[in-house]
Short mmCIF file of C-alpha atoms in Angstrom, two decimals:
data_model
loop_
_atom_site.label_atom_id
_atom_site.label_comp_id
_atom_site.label_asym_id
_atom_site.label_seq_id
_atom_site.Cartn_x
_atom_site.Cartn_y
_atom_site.Cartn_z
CA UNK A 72 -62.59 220.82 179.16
CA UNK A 73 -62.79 224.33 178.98
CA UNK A 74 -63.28 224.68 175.21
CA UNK A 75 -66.57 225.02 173.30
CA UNK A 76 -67.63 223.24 169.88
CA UNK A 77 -70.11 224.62 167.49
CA UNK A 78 -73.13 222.49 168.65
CA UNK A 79 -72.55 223.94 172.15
CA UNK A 80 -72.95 227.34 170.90
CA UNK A 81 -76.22 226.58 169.06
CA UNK A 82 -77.84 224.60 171.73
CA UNK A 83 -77.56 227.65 173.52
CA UNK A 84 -78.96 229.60 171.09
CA UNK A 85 -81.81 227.21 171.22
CA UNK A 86 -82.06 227.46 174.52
CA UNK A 87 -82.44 231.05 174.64
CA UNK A 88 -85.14 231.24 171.64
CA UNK A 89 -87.17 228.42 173.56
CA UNK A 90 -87.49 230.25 177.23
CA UNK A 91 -87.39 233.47 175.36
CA UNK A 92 -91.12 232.91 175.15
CA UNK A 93 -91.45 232.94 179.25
CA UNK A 94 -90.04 236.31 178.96
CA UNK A 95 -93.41 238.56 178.32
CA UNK A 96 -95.18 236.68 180.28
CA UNK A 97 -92.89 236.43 183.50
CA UNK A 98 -92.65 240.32 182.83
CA UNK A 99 -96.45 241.14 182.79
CA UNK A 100 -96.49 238.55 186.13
CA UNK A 101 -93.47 240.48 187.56
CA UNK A 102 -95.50 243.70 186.99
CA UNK A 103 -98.95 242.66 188.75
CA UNK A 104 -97.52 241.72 191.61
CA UNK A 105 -95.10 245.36 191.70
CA UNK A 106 -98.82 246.89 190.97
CA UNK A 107 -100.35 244.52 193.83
CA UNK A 108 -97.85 244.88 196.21
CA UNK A 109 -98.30 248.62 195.67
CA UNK A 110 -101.69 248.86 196.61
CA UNK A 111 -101.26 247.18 199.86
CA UNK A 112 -99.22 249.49 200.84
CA UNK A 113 -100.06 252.94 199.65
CA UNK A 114 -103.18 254.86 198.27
CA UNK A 115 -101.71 256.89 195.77
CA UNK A 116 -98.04 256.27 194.00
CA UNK A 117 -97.01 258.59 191.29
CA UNK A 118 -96.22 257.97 187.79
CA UNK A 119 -93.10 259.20 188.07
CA UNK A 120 -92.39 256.76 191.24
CA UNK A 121 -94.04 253.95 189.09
CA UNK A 122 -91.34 254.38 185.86
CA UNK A 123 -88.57 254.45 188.37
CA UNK A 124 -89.69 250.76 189.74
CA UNK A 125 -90.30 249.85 185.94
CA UNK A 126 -87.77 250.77 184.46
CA UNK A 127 -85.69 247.46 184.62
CA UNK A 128 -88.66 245.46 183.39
CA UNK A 129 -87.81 246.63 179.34
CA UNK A 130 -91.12 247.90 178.47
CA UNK A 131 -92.46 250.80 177.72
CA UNK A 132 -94.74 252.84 180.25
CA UNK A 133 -96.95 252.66 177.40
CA UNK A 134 -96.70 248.86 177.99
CA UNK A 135 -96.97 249.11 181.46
CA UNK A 136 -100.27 251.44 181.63
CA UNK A 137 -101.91 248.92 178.86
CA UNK A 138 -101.34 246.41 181.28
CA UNK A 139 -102.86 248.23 184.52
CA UNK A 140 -105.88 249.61 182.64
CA UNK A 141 -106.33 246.06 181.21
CA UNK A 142 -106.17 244.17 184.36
CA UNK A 143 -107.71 246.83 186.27
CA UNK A 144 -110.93 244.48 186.17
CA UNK A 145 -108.95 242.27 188.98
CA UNK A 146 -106.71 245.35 190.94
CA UNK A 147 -108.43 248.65 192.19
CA UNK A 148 -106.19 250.61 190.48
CA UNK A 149 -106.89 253.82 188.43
CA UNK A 150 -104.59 256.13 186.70
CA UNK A 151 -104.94 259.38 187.01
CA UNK A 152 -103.21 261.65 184.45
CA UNK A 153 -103.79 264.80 185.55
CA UNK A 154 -102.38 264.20 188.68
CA UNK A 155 -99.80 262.27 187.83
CA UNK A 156 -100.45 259.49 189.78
CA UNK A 157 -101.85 255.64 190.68
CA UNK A 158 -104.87 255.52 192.55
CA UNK A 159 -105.54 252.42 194.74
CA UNK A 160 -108.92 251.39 196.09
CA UNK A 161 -112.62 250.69 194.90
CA UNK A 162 -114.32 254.12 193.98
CA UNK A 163 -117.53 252.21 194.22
CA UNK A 164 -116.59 251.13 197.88
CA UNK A 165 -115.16 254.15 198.70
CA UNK A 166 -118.88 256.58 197.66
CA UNK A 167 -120.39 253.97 199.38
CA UNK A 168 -118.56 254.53 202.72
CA UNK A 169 -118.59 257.87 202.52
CA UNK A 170 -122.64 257.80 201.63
CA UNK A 171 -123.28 256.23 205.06
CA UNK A 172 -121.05 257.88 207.12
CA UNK A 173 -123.03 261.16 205.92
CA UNK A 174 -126.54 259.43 206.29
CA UNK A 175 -125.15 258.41 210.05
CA UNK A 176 -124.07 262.00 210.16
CA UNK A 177 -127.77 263.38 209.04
CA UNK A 178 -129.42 261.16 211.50
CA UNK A 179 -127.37 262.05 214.40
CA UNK A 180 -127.55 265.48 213.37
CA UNK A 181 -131.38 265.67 213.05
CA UNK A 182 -131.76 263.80 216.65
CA UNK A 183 -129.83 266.60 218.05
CA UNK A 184 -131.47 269.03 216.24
CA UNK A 185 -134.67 267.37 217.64
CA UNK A 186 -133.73 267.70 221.42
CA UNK A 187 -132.65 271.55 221.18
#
């Protein structure tokens, strides 16, 4: 019962080479939704922060920044080397916001400025 033969051993070693191809993917999965999940909940996370969360996924941070910058298309995500951070959020969306809130701003300002 509790021994092993030869063909057990291999058709684990089978086993293993065929759902050793799920592994990169599953990992690059496993890392969008760390990176996903991480932009829900903060604005900024740094880099060292993000190699102590990826550290048990076996790749290199190397790996792991090719793989934000190339799905960055579908995440609002920007790294930002010099200060050593993640950046969540659409830059684009953000200027935008920040455009009207200053045209509101002017406006208001200039009716004021109108009364006195």
């Amino acid at each position: 019962l509790g021994a092993t033969t030869s063909n057990d051993v291999k058709n684990d070693d089978v086993d293993d080479t065929t759902l050793g191809r799920y592994v990169k993917p599953i990992t690059n999965v496993l890392l969008l939704k760390l990176i996903r999940n991480l932009s829900a909940a903060y604005h900024t996370v740094s880099m060292d922060h993000l190699k102590s969360l990826t550290s048990g996924l076996d790749l290199s941070f190397e790996q792991v920044e090719k793989t934000i910058v190339t799905s960055s298309k579908t995440l609002a995500v920007r790294l930002d080397h010099r200060a050593g951070c993640l950046r969540f959020g659409n830059v684009q969306l953000e200027s935008d916001a920040m455009r009207s809130q200053l045209v509101n701003l002017s406006k208001q300002l200039q009716a004021v400025s109108n009364v006195l």
